[in-house]
XYZ file of C-alpha atoms in Angstrom:
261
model
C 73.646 89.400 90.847
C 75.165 92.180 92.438
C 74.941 96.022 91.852
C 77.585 96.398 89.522
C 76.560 93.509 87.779
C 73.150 94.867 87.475
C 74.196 97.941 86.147
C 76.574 96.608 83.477
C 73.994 94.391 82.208
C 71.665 97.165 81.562
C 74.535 99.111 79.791
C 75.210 96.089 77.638
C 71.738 95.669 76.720
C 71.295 99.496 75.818
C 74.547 99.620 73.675
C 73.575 97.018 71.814
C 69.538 98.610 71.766
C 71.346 101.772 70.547
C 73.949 100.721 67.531
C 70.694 98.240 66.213
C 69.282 101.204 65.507
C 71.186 102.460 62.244
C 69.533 105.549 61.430
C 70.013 106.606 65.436
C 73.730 106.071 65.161
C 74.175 107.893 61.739
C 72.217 110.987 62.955
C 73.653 110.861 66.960
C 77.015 111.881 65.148
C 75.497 113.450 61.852
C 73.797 116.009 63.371
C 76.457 118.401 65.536
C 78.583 118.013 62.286
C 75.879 119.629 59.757
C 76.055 122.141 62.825
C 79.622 122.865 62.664
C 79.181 122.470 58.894
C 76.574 125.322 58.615
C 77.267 127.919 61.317
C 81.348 127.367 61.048
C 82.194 126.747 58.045
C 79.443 128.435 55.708
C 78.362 131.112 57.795
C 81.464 131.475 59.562
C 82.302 134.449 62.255
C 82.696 138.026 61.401
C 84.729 139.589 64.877
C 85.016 142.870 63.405
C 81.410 142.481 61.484
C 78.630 142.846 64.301
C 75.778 140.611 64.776
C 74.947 137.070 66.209
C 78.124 135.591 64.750
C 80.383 138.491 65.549
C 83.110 136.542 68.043
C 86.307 134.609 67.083
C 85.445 130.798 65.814
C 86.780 129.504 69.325
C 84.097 131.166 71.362
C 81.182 129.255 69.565
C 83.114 125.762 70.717
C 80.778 125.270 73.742
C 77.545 125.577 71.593
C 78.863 123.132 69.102
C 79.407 120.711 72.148
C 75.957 122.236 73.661
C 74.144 120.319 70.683
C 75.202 117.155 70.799
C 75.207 117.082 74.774
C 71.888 118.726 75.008
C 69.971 117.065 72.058
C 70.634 113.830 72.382
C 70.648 112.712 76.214
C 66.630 114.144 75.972
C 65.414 112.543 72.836
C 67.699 108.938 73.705
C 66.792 108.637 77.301
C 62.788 109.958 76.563
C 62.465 108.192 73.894
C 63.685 104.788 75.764
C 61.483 105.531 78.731
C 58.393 105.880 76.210
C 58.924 102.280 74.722
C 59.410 101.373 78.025
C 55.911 102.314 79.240
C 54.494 101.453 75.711
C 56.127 98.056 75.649
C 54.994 97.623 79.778
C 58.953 96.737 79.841
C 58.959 98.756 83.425
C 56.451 96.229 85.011
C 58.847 93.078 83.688
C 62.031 95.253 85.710
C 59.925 95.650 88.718
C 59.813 92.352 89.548
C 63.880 92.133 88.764
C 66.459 93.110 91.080
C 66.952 95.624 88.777
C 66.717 99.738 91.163
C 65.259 103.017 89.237
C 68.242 104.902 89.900
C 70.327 101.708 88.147
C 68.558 101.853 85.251
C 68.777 105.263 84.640
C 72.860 105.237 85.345
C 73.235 102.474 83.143
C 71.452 104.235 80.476
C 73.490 107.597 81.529
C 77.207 105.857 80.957
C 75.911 104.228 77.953
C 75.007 108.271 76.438
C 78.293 109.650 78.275
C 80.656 107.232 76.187
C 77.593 107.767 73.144
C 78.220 111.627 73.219
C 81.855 111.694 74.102
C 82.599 110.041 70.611
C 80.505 112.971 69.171
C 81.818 115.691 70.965
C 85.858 114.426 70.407
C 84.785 114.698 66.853
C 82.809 117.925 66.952
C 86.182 119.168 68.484
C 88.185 117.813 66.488
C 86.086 119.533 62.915
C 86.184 122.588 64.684
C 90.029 122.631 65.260
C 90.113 121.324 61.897
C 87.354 122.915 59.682
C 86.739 125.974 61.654
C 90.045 127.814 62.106
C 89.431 128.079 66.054
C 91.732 129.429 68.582
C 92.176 126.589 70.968
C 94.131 126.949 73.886
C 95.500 123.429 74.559
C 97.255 122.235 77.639
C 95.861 119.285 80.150
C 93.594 121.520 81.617
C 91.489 120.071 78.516
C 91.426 116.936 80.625
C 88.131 119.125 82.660
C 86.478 118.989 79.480
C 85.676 114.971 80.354
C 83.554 115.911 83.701
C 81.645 118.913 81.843
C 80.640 116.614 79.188
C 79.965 113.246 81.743
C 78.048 116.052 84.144
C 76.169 117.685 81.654
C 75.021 114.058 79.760
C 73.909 112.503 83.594
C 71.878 116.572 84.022
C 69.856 115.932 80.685
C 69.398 112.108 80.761
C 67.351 113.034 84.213
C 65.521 115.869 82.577
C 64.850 112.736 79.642
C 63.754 110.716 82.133
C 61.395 113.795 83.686
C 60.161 114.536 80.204
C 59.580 110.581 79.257
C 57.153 110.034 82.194
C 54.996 113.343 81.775
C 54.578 112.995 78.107
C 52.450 109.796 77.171
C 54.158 108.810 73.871
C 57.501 108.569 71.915
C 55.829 111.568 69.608
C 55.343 113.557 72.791
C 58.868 113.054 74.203
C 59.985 114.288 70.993
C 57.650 117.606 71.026
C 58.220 118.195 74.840
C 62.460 117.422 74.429
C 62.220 119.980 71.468
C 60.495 122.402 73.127
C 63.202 122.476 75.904
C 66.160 122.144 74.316
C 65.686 124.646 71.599
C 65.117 127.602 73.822
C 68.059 126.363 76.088
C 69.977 125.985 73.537
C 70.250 129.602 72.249
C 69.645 131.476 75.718
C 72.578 129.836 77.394
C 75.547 131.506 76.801
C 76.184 129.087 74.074
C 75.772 130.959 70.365
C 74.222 134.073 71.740
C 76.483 136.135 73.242
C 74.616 138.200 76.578
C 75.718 141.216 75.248
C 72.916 140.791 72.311
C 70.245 139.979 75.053
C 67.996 142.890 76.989
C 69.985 143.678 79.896
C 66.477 142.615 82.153
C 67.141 138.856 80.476
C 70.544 138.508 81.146
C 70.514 137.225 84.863
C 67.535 134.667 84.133
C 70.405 132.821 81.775
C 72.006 131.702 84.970
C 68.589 129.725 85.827
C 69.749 127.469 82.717
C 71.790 124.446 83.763
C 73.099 124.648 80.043
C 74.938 127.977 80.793
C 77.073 126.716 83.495
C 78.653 123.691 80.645
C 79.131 126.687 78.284
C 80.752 128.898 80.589
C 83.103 126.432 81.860
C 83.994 124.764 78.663
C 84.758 128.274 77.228
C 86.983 129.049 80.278
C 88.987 125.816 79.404
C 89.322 126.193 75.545
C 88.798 129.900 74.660
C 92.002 131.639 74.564
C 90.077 135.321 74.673
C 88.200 134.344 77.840
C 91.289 133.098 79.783
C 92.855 136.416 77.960
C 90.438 138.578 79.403
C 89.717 136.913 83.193
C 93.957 136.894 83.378
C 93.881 133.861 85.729
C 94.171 129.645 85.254
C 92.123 128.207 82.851
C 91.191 125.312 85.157
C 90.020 128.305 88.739
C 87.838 129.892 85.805
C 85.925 126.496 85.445
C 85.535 125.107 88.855
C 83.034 127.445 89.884
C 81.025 126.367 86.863
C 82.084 123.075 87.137
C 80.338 122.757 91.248
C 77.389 124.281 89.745
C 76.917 121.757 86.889
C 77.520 118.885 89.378
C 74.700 119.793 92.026
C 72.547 120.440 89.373
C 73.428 117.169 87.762
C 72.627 115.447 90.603
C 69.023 117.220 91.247
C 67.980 116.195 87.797
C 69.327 112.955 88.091
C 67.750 111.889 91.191
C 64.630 114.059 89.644
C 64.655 111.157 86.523
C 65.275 107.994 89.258
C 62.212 109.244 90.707
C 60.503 109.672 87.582
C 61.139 106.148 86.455
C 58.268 104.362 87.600
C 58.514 101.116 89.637
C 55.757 99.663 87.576
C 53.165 100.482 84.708
C-alpha cells in the first residue's frame, strides 16, 4: 500500500472511531457554543465599562476559536493515544507498514476538518448572536492555515501529553492543566493590558498567542484600525511563527508515538 494510501486509511478509520462516539460529537461542537453562549451573549462586552470584558464583541473572536482549537486536538488525540497503549493497538501497527509520523497526520486532518466545522460555526454565532464587528474580505481565506496550523501544533502536544500520562484519566488531567492556563494567558480573552507589565513578554512563549494575534489581525476591524496597514502583512508574521512551532510539536508527538508497547 503506498503512503497516501496508508494515511487515508488511518483517516477513514478515525472518522468513523470519532462520529461512533455520540456523546464526543455532540460535545466537540456543543462546547465552544455554550462559550459563545455565556461570555457573548449573557455576559456580553462593556467597551466603555472597564474590566475583563471591556473590548468590542469582535476582539474576543480569536478566544472563541482558541477553545475549540485548543481543547479538543489535546483531549481527541491524548485520549486516542491512551486506548492505544491500553488496548496494545501500537504493538499491532508496528508490525504494519503503517510510520509514527503517518499516524499522527492522519489523526491531525481527521481533527483539522473535525474543528473546522466547529470553528465555521463558532464564527458564524458570533457574527450572528454576538453583534461583532467583522471585517470581511478574502483575506478571511488566512483564517484556514491558522486553524489547520494551530490543530497539527496541539494534536503533537496530544500526542506529547498521551505518552507521559499513563491513562485516558491522566490525559484528561494533564490536557486540562495545559490548556486552561493557555487559554486565558494568550492574548485570547485577557487583554495584556490587564496583565503585570513583568508577565506580559512571557505570553509570547505561548504558541496559542501567535493563532490569536493573527486571527485578530484578519477579522478585528479595531486592530487593522489601529496598526493602519493590510490585514493579511499584520498576520504573516504570526502566521511563520505558528507554522515552525507547528512543526516542532508535531514532529515532538511523531516521536512520542511509540513504535511498540
Amino acid at each position: 500500500m503506498s503512503r497516501f494510501g496508508r494515511i487515508g486509511s488511518e483517516c477513514r478509520a478515525g472518522a468513523k472511531a470519532f462520529l461512533r462516539r455520540r456523546t464526543a460529537v455532540f460535545f466537540t461542537f456543543f462546547f465552544p457554543v455554550i462559550i459563545v453562549l455565556i461570555f457573548g451573549v449573557l455576559v456580553g462586552t462593556q467597551p466603555t465599562g472597564g474590566g475583563l470584558f471591556a473590548e468590542p464583541p469582535g476582539y474576543y473572536l480569536p478566544g472563541y476559536l482558541a477553545v475549540v482549537v485548543l481543547f479538543t486536538p489535546l483531549s481527541r488525540v491524548g485520549s486516542e493515544f491512551a486506548r492505544h497503549c491500553e488496548g496494545s493497538r501500537f504493538e499491532k501497527l508496528a508490525t504494519t507498514p503503517l510510520r509514527r509520523w503517518e499516524w499522527l497526520l492522519a489523526h491531525t486532518l481527521v481533527n483539522v476538518f473535525v474543528i473546522g466545522a466547529a470553528s465555521l460555526l463558532i464564527f458564524g454565532l458570533v457574527v450572528a448572536l454576538v453583534d461583532a464587528q467583522i471585517a470581511v474580505g478574502a483575506h478571511l481565506l488566512f483564517l484556514i492555515p491558522f486553524v489547520a496550523l494551530g490543530v497539527a501544533l496541539f494534536c503533537g502536544l496530544g500526542a506529547v501529553l498521551g505518552r507521559l500520562a499513563d491513562s485516558q484519566d491522566g490525559v484528561i488531567a494533564a490536557s486540562n492543566s495545559v490548556a486552561l492556563p493557555l487559554l486565558f494567558l494568550s492574548e485570547t480573552f485577557v487583554t495584556p493590558a490587564l496583565l503585570p507589565t513583568w508577565f506580559r513578554p512571557i505570553t509570547n512563549l505561548s504558541p496559542l498567542t501567535y493563532f490569536a494575534r493573527g486571527v485578530r489581525s484578519l477579522t478585528y476591524t479595531g486592530a487593522q484600525t489601529s496598526a493602519g496597514v493590510d490585514p493579511v502583512a499584520l498576520a504573516l508574521g504570526d502566521l511563520g511563527m505558528l507554522a515552525a512551532l507547528s512543526t516542532v510539536f508535531f514532529l515532538a508527538g511523531a516521536y512520542a508515538v511509540p513504535r511498540g508497547d
